Amino acid sequence: DTEVTQTPKHLVMGMTNKKSLKCEQHMGHRAMYWYKQKAKKPPELMFVYSYEKLSINESVPSRFSPECPNSSLLNLHLHALQPEDSALYLCASSQGGINEKLFFGSGTQLSVL
Amino acid sequence: EDQVTQSPEALRLQEGESSSLNCSYTVSGLRGLFWYRQDPGKGPEFLFTLYSAGEEKEKERLKATLTKKESFLHITAPKPEDSATYLCAVYQLTGGGNKLTFGTGTQLKVEL
């Protein structure tokens, strides 16, 4: 299994909603990532977990809350988002060191109304 | 300041018309350079890793090369299914640890 699986594929939420994005990998990778990507822009790093511990937080607003329940799962909890948070949210994993070759999921396209 | 620049921003080719995409970088502590392909609304798909100047990698119609200041992705006789955004990413060792910097991408359209 060489896949990173993200759910849901699409999400529409209001500014007062609470929702979660989920990511799963079964490649035995020890680092997992959340990226945000706006149209026609490169992915921007949000968070990195290494061995289930948060290693990097790129000064992301607290309305985004990551969680790594175990080595295969990564969640991103969303609360009180703004319309400008609408984007493609990508999960990725890598086998060893942080920021080595990344395997990306297909992403969740998020729209905040 | 570390920079990764891709050119052109967009490229339109006829089927069979070979061309090259460029990724130039000014970073210290380079450990490797990655090429990814991204289809609209999807996550980037890994293509190649290059580690040192002079290295070349090939996959089907794609060939990636690396020099000390830039990398090229050569596309030979492209087909419409090669249409996508191609991203390069530079992997470097900094005082703060490993860092990955993406270029802004080249949007390729191959027409019949």
PDB file of C-alpha atoms in Angstrom:
ATOM      1  CA  ASP A   1       0.000   0.000   0.000  1.00  0.00           C
ATOM      2  CA  THR A   2       1.670   3.182  -1.193  1.00  0.00           C
ATOM      3  CA  GLU A   3      -1.224   5.532  -0.659  1.00  0.00           C
ATOM      4  CA  VAL A   4      -2.059   8.422   1.578  1.00  0.00           C
ATOM      5  CA  THR A   5      -5.838   8.542   1.968  1.00  0.00           C
ATOM      6  CA  GLN A   6      -7.674  11.743   2.815  1.00  0.00           C
ATOM      7  CA  THR A   7     -11.311  12.226   3.719  1.00  0.00           C
ATOM      8  CA  PRO A   8     -13.527  13.936   2.879  1.00  0.00           C
ATOM      9  CA  LYS A   9     -12.602  14.922  -0.688  1.00  0.00           C
ATOM     10  CA  HIS A  10     -14.805  18.016  -0.532  1.00  0.00           C
ATOM     11  CA  LEU A  11     -16.080  19.998   2.433  1.00  0.00           C
ATOM     12  CA  VAL A  12     -18.286  23.068   2.663  1.00  0.00           C
ATOM     13  CA  MET A  13     -18.616  24.675   6.069  1.00  0.00           C
ATOM     14  CA  GLY A  14     -19.916  27.833   7.640  1.00  0.00           C
ATOM     15  CA  MET A  15     -17.784  30.108   9.762  1.00  0.00           C
ATOM     16  CA  THR A  16     -19.361  28.814  12.988  1.00  0.00           C
ATOM     17  CA  ASN A  17     -19.014  25.108  12.186  1.00  0.00           C
ATOM     18  CA  LYS A  18     -16.556  22.601  13.598  1.00  0.00           C
ATOM     19  CA  LYS A  19     -15.266  19.945  11.235  1.00  0.00           C
ATOM     20  CA  SER A  20     -12.309  17.597  10.925  1.00  0.00           C
ATOM     21  CA  LEU A  21     -10.130  16.432   8.066  1.00  0.00           C
ATOM     22  CA  LYS A  22      -8.695  12.946   8.230  1.00  0.00           C
ATOM     23  CA  CYS A  23      -5.576  11.380   6.775  1.00  0.00           C
ATOM     24  CA  GLU A  24      -4.326   7.809   6.882  1.00  0.00           C
ATOM     25  CA  GLN A  25      -1.209   6.019   5.627  1.00  0.00           C
ATOM     26  CA  HIS A  26      -0.072   2.419   6.016  1.00  0.00           C
ATOM     27  CA  MET A  27       3.443   2.714   4.621  1.00  0.00           C
ATOM     28  CA  GLY A  28       5.085   2.795   8.042  1.00  0.00           C
ATOM     29  CA  HIS A  29       6.127   6.402   7.522  1.00  0.00           C
ATOM     30  CA  ARG A  30       7.115   8.223  10.700  1.00  0.00           C
ATOM     31  CA  ALA A  31       6.590  11.816   9.601  1.00  0.00           C
ATOM     32  CA  MET A  32       3.218  13.252   8.575  1.00  0.00           C
ATOM     33  CA  TYR A  33       2.363  16.711   7.305  1.00  0.00           C
ATOM     34  CA  TRP A  34      -0.469  19.125   6.667  1.00  0.00           C
ATOM     35  CA  TYR A  35      -0.128  21.548   3.765  1.00  0.00           C
ATOM     36  CA  LYS A  36      -2.474  24.260   2.525  1.00  0.00           C
ATOM     37  CA  GLN A  37      -2.589  25.101  -1.167  1.00  0.00           C
ATOM     38  CA  LYS A  38      -4.337  28.010  -2.842  1.00  0.00           C
ATOM     39  CA  ALA A  39      -5.095  27.977  -6.565  1.00  0.00           C
ATOM     40  CA  LYS A  40      -2.004  28.385  -8.777  1.00  0.00           C
ATOM     41  CA  LYS A  41       0.292  28.528  -5.731  1.00  0.00           C
ATOM     42  CA  PRO A  42       2.695  25.951  -4.312  1.00  0.00           C
ATOM     43  CA  PRO A  43       1.775  24.003  -1.173  1.00  0.00           C
ATOM     44  CA  GLU A  44       2.446  25.853   2.092  1.00  0.00           C
ATOM     45  CA  LEU A  45       3.550  23.861   5.098  1.00  0.00           C
ATOM     46  CA  MET A  46       1.287  24.071   8.146  1.00  0.00           C
ATOM     47  CA  PHE A  47       2.296  21.302  10.561  1.00  0.00           C
ATOM     48  CA  VAL A  48       4.708  18.392  10.800  1.00  0.00           C
ATOM     49  CA  TYR A  49       4.439  15.410  13.126  1.00  0.00           C
ATOM     50  CA  SER A  50       7.466  13.236  13.640  1.00  0.00           C
ATOM     51  CA  TYR A  51       7.048   9.986  15.576  1.00  0.00           C
ATOM     52  CA  GLU A  52       3.574  11.175  16.596  1.00  0.00           C
ATOM     53  CA  LYS A  53       4.885  14.385  18.174  1.00  0.00           C
ATOM     54  CA  LEU A  54       4.304  17.850  16.772  1.00  0.00           C
ATOM     55  CA  SER A  55       7.685  18.979  15.446  1.00  0.00           C
ATOM     56  CA  ILE A  56       6.824  22.001  13.320  1.00  0.00           C
ATOM     57  CA  ASN A  57       3.993  24.522  13.539  1.00  0.00           C
ATOM     58  CA  GLU A  58       4.418  27.225  10.919  1.00  0.00           C
ATOM     59  CA  SER A  59       2.666  29.874  13.011  1.00  0.00           C
ATOM     60  CA  VAL A  60      -0.737  28.580  11.967  1.00  0.00           C
ATOM     61  CA  PRO A  61      -3.804  30.280  13.548  1.00  0.00           C
ATOM     62  CA  SER A  62      -5.341  28.376  16.450  1.00  0.00           C
ATOM     63  CA  ARG A  63      -8.564  27.815  14.503  1.00  0.00           C
ATOM     64  CA  PHE A  64      -6.579  24.942  12.927  1.00  0.00           C
ATOM     65  CA  SER A  65      -5.763  22.213  15.438  1.00  0.00           C
ATOM     66  CA  PRO A  66      -3.764  19.139  14.387  1.00  0.00           C
ATOM     67  CA  GLU A  67      -3.874  15.775  16.088  1.00  0.00           C
ATOM     68  CA  CYS A  68      -1.884  12.583  15.542  1.00  0.00           C
ATOM     69  CA  PRO A  69      -3.695   9.731  17.345  1.00  0.00           C
ATOM     70  CA  ASN A  70      -1.189   7.110  16.158  1.00  0.00           C
ATOM     71  CA  SER A  71       1.570   6.607  13.615  1.00  0.00           C
ATOM     72  CA  SER A  72      -0.901   5.963  10.777  1.00  0.00           C
ATOM     73  CA  LEU A  73      -3.466   8.683  11.384  1.00  0.00           C
ATOM     74  CA  LEU A  74      -3.444  12.449  11.206  1.00  0.00           C
ATOM     75  CA  ASN A  75      -6.385  14.771  11.794  1.00  0.00           C
ATOM     76  CA  LEU A  76      -6.892  18.476  11.288  1.00  0.00           C
ATOM     77  CA  HIS A  77      -9.661  19.982  13.403  1.00  0.00           C
ATOM     78  CA  LEU A  78     -11.260  23.141  12.045  1.00  0.00           C
ATOM     79  CA  HIS A  79     -13.205  25.702  14.049  1.00  0.00           C
ATOM     80  CA  ALA A  80     -14.414  29.220  13.324  1.00  0.00           C
ATOM     81  CA  LEU A  81     -12.714  29.393   9.956  1.00  0.00           C
ATOM     82  CA  GLN A  82     -12.719  32.421   7.698  1.00  0.00           C
ATOM     83  CA  PRO A  83     -13.580  32.520   3.972  1.00  0.00           C
ATOM     84  CA  GLU A  84      -9.896  33.108   3.196  1.00  0.00           C
ATOM     85  CA  ASP A  85      -9.173  29.658   4.645  1.00  0.00           C
ATOM     86  CA  SER A  86     -10.857  28.109   1.614  1.00  0.00           C
ATOM     87  CA  ALA A  87      -8.158  26.034  -0.111  1.00  0.00           C
ATOM     88  CA  LEU A  88      -6.983  22.527  -0.939  1.00  0.00           C
ATOM     89  CA  TYR A  89      -5.677  20.873   2.224  1.00  0.00           C
ATOM     90  CA  LEU A  90      -3.059  18.238   1.580  1.00  0.00           C
ATOM     91  CA  CYS A  91      -1.754  15.532   3.856  1.00  0.00           C
ATOM     92  CA  ALA A  92       1.639  13.983   3.186  1.00  0.00           C
ATOM     93  CA  SER A  93       3.961  11.463   4.771  1.00  0.00           C
ATOM     94  CA  SER A  94       7.646  10.635   4.546  1.00  0.00           C
ATOM     95  CA  GLN A  95       9.560   7.576   5.574  1.00  0.00           C
ATOM     96  CA  GLY A  96      12.407   8.908   7.624  1.00  0.00           C
ATOM     97  CA  GLY A  97      13.647  12.406   8.240  1.00  0.00           C
ATOM     98  CA  ILE A  98      11.420  15.441   8.161  1.00  0.00           C
ATOM     99  CA  ASN A  99      11.054  16.947   4.679  1.00  0.00           C
ATOM    100  CA  GLU A 100      12.513  14.002   2.826  1.00  0.00           C
ATOM    101  CA  LYS A 101      10.606  12.570  -0.147  1.00  0.00           C
ATOM    102  CA  LEU A 102       6.931  13.257   0.487  1.00  0.00           C
ATOM    103  CA  PHE A 103       3.978  11.137  -0.544  1.00  0.00           C
ATOM    104  CA  PHE A 104       0.840  13.251  -0.852  1.00  0.00           C
ATOM    105  CA  GLY A 105      -2.817  12.413  -0.524  1.00  0.00           C
ATOM    106  CA  SER A 106      -5.401  13.673  -3.020  1.00  0.00           C
ATOM    107  CA  GLY A 107      -6.434  16.476  -0.719  1.00  0.00           C
ATOM    108  CA  THR A 108      -9.614  17.921   0.745  1.00  0.00           C
ATOM    109  CA  GLN A 109     -11.075  20.867  -1.160  1.00  0.00           C
ATOM    110  CA  LEU A 110     -12.453  23.127   1.573  1.00  0.00           C
ATOM    111  CA  SER A 111     -14.905  25.968   1.013  1.00  0.00           C
ATOM    112  CA  VAL A 112     -15.758  28.274   3.923  1.00  0.00           C
ATOM    113  CA  LEU A 113     -18.939  30.273   3.455  1.00  0.00           C
TER     114      LEU A 113
ATOM    115  CA  GLU B   1      17.609  34.490   0.968  1.00  0.00           C
ATOM    116  CA  ASP B   2      16.767  30.981  -0.222  1.00  0.00           C
ATOM    117  CA  GLN B   3      14.836  31.016  -3.484  1.00  0.00           C
ATOM    118  CA  VAL B   4      13.405  28.452  -5.853  1.00  0.00           C
ATOM    119  CA  THR B   5      12.142  29.799  -9.173  1.00  0.00           C
ATOM    120  CA  GLN B   6      10.436  27.900 -11.944  1.00  0.00           C
ATOM    121  CA  SER B   7      10.088  28.989 -15.544  1.00  0.00           C
ATOM    122  CA  PRO B   8       8.098  29.389 -17.587  1.00  0.00           C
ATOM    123  CA  GLU B   9       4.971  29.907 -15.458  1.00  0.00           C
ATOM    124  CA  ALA B  10       2.874  28.362 -18.213  1.00  0.00           C
ATOM    125  CA  LEU B  11       3.739  26.440 -21.344  1.00  0.00           C
ATOM    126  CA  ARG B  12       1.549  25.338 -24.212  1.00  0.00           C
ATOM    127  CA  LEU B  13       2.888  22.606 -26.516  1.00  0.00           C
ATOM    128  CA  GLN B  14       1.573  20.697 -29.469  1.00  0.00           C
ATOM    129  CA  GLU B  15       1.540  16.937 -29.115  1.00  0.00           C
ATOM    130  CA  GLY B  16       5.010  15.654 -30.009  1.00  0.00           C
ATOM    131  CA  GLU B  17       6.694  19.041 -29.475  1.00  0.00           C
ATOM    132  CA  SER B  18       9.540  18.459 -27.013  1.00  0.00           C
ATOM    133  CA  SER B  19      10.543  21.131 -24.490  1.00  0.00           C
ATOM    134  CA  SER B  20      12.161  21.743 -21.107  1.00  0.00           C
ATOM    135  CA  LEU B  21      10.977  23.185 -17.812  1.00  0.00           C
ATOM    136  CA  ASN B  22      13.443  24.987 -15.565  1.00  0.00           C
ATOM    137  CA  CYS B  23      13.877  25.092 -11.799  1.00  0.00           C
ATOM    138  CA  SER B  24      16.618  27.420 -10.595  1.00  0.00           C
ATOM    139  CA  TYR B  25      17.602  27.717  -6.953  1.00  0.00           C
ATOM    140  CA  THR B  26      19.790  29.756  -4.642  1.00  0.00           C
ATOM    141  CA  VAL B  27      19.982  27.777  -1.426  1.00  0.00           C
ATOM    142  CA  SER B  28      22.744  26.610   0.837  1.00  0.00           C
ATOM    143  CA  GLY B  29      23.086  23.102   2.168  1.00  0.00           C
ATOM    144  CA  LEU B  30      21.311  21.411  -0.747  1.00  0.00           C
ATOM    145  CA  ARG B  31      20.540  17.794   0.054  1.00  0.00           C
ATOM    146  CA  GLY B  32      18.332  17.009  -2.899  1.00  0.00           C
ATOM    147  CA  LEU B  33      15.800  18.245  -5.432  1.00  0.00           C
ATOM    148  CA  PHE B  34      12.400  16.701  -6.069  1.00  0.00           C
ATOM    149  CA  TRP B  35      10.104  16.928  -9.075  1.00  0.00           C
ATOM    150  CA  TYR B  36       6.364  16.446  -8.662  1.00  0.00           C
ATOM    151  CA  ARG B  37       3.449  16.411 -11.063  1.00  0.00           C
ATOM    152  CA  GLN B  38       0.113  17.832  -9.899  1.00  0.00           C
ATOM    153  CA  ASP B  39      -3.241  17.467 -11.627  1.00  0.00           C
ATOM    154  CA  PRO B  40      -5.996  20.018 -10.873  1.00  0.00           C
ATOM    155  CA  GLY B  41      -7.633  19.435  -7.488  1.00  0.00           C
ATOM    156  CA  LYS B  42      -5.253  16.561  -6.649  1.00  0.00           C
ATOM    157  CA  GLY B  43      -2.170  16.178  -4.502  1.00  0.00           C
ATOM    158  CA  PRO B  44       1.324  16.293  -6.019  1.00  0.00           C
ATOM    159  CA  GLU B  45       2.594  12.989  -7.378  1.00  0.00           C
ATOM    160  CA  PHE B  46       6.285  12.224  -6.893  1.00  0.00           C
ATOM    161  CA  LEU B  47       8.348  11.918 -10.074  1.00  0.00           C
ATOM    162  CA  PHE B  48      12.093  12.129  -9.323  1.00  0.00           C
ATOM    163  CA  THR B  49      14.727  12.830  -6.695  1.00  0.00           C
ATOM    164  CA  LEU B  50      18.113  14.234  -7.759  1.00  0.00           C
ATOM    165  CA  TYR B  51      20.928  14.458  -5.238  1.00  0.00           C
ATOM    166  CA  SER B  52      24.047  15.764  -6.971  1.00  0.00           C
ATOM    167  CA  ALA B  53      25.123  17.834  -9.970  1.00  0.00           C
ATOM    168  CA  GLY B  54      25.353  15.751 -13.123  1.00  0.00           C
ATOM    169  CA  GLU B  55      22.713  13.290 -12.007  1.00  0.00           C
ATOM    170  CA  GLU B  56      19.940  12.343 -14.450  1.00  0.00           C
ATOM    171  CA  LYS B  57      16.722  10.371 -13.978  1.00  0.00           C
ATOM    172  CA  GLU B  58      14.248   9.184 -16.611  1.00  0.00           C
ATOM    173  CA  LYS B  59      10.683   7.971 -16.584  1.00  0.00           C
ATOM    174  CA  GLU B  60       8.754   7.426 -19.798  1.00  0.00           C
ATOM    175  CA  ARG B  61       8.782  10.762 -21.682  1.00  0.00           C
ATOM    176  CA  LEU B  62      10.333  12.679 -18.778  1.00  0.00           C
ATOM    177  CA  LYS B  63      13.997  13.217 -17.987  1.00  0.00           C
ATOM    178  CA  ALA B  64      15.258  15.273 -15.054  1.00  0.00           C
ATOM    179  CA  THR B  65      18.770  16.700 -14.802  1.00  0.00           C
ATOM    180  CA  LEU B  66      20.583  18.661 -12.105  1.00  0.00           C
ATOM    181  CA  THR B  67      23.386  21.224 -12.117  1.00  0.00           C
ATOM    182  CA  LYS B  68      24.762  23.254  -9.217  1.00  0.00           C
ATOM    183  CA  LYS B  69      22.244  26.040  -9.780  1.00  0.00           C
ATOM    184  CA  GLU B  70      19.289  24.557 -11.630  1.00  0.00           C
ATOM    185  CA  SER B  71      17.361  21.514 -12.672  1.00  0.00           C
ATOM    186  CA  PHE B  72      15.630  20.794 -15.961  1.00  0.00           C
ATOM    187  CA  LEU B  73      12.659  18.580 -16.652  1.00  0.00           C
ATOM    188  CA  HIS B  74      12.810  17.567 -20.306  1.00  0.00           C
ATOM    189  CA  ILE B  75       9.607  16.335 -21.896  1.00  0.00           C
ATOM    190  CA  THR B  76      10.120  14.364 -25.098  1.00  0.00           C
ATOM    191  CA  ALA B  77       7.238  14.011 -27.574  1.00  0.00           C
ATOM    192  CA  PRO B  78       4.593  14.991 -25.010  1.00  0.00           C
ATOM    193  CA  LYS B  79       1.030  13.725 -25.106  1.00  0.00           C
ATOM    194  CA  PRO B  80      -2.149  15.458 -23.880  1.00  0.00           C
ATOM    195  CA  GLU B  81      -2.075  13.288 -20.746  1.00  0.00           C
ATOM    196  CA  ASP B  82       1.184  15.003 -19.743  1.00  0.00           C
ATOM    197  CA  SER B  83      -0.815  18.196 -19.153  1.00  0.00           C
ATOM    198  CA  ALA B  84      -0.405  19.129 -15.478  1.00  0.00           C
ATOM    199  CA  THR B  85       1.436  21.492 -13.178  1.00  0.00           C
ATOM    200  CA  TYR B  86       5.027  20.448 -12.552  1.00  0.00           C
ATOM    201  CA  LEU B  87       6.528  21.459  -9.209  1.00  0.00           C
ATOM    202  CA  CYS B  88      10.121  21.297  -8.097  1.00  0.00           C
ATOM    203  CA  ALA B  89      11.086  21.309  -4.438  1.00  0.00           C
ATOM    204  CA  VAL B  90      14.519  21.846  -2.922  1.00  0.00           C
ATOM    205  CA  TYR B  91      15.465  19.894   0.166  1.00  0.00           C
ATOM    206  CA  GLN B  92      18.176  21.563   2.236  1.00  0.00           C
ATOM    207  CA  LEU B  93      19.873  21.301   5.587  1.00  0.00           C
ATOM    208  CA  THR B  94      19.686  24.504   7.614  1.00  0.00           C
ATOM    209  CA  GLY B  95      20.541  25.489  11.152  1.00  0.00           C
ATOM    210  CA  GLY B  96      16.929  24.774  12.049  1.00  0.00           C
ATOM    211  CA  GLY B  97      16.884  21.323  10.498  1.00  0.00           C
ATOM    212  CA  ASN B  98      15.734  19.984   7.141  1.00  0.00           C
ATOM    213  CA  LYS B  99      13.768  22.417   5.029  1.00  0.00           C
ATOM    214  CA  LEU B 100      11.724  21.833   1.894  1.00  0.00           C
ATOM    215  CA  THR B 101      11.024  24.792  -0.408  1.00  0.00           C
ATOM    216  CA  PHE B 102       8.634  24.443  -3.327  1.00  0.00           C
ATOM    217  CA  GLY B 103       8.887  26.402  -6.553  1.00  0.00           C
ATOM    218  CA  THR B 104       5.790  28.127  -7.912  1.00  0.00           C
ATOM    219  CA  GLY B 105       5.290  25.528 -10.621  1.00  0.00           C
ATOM    220  CA  THR B 106       5.002  25.366 -14.400  1.00  0.00           C
ATOM    221  CA  GLN B 107       1.532  24.765 -15.793  1.00  0.00           C
ATOM    222  CA  LEU B 108       1.895  22.597 -18.905  1.00  0.00           C
ATOM    223  CA  LYS B 109      -0.826  22.186 -21.508  1.00  0.00           C
ATOM    224  CA  VAL B 110      -0.293  19.731 -24.351  1.00  0.00           C
ATOM    225  CA  GLU B 111      -2.716  20.030 -27.238  1.00  0.00           C
ATOM    226  CA  LEU B 112      -3.595  17.669 -30.081  1.00  0.00           C
TER     227      LEU B 112
END
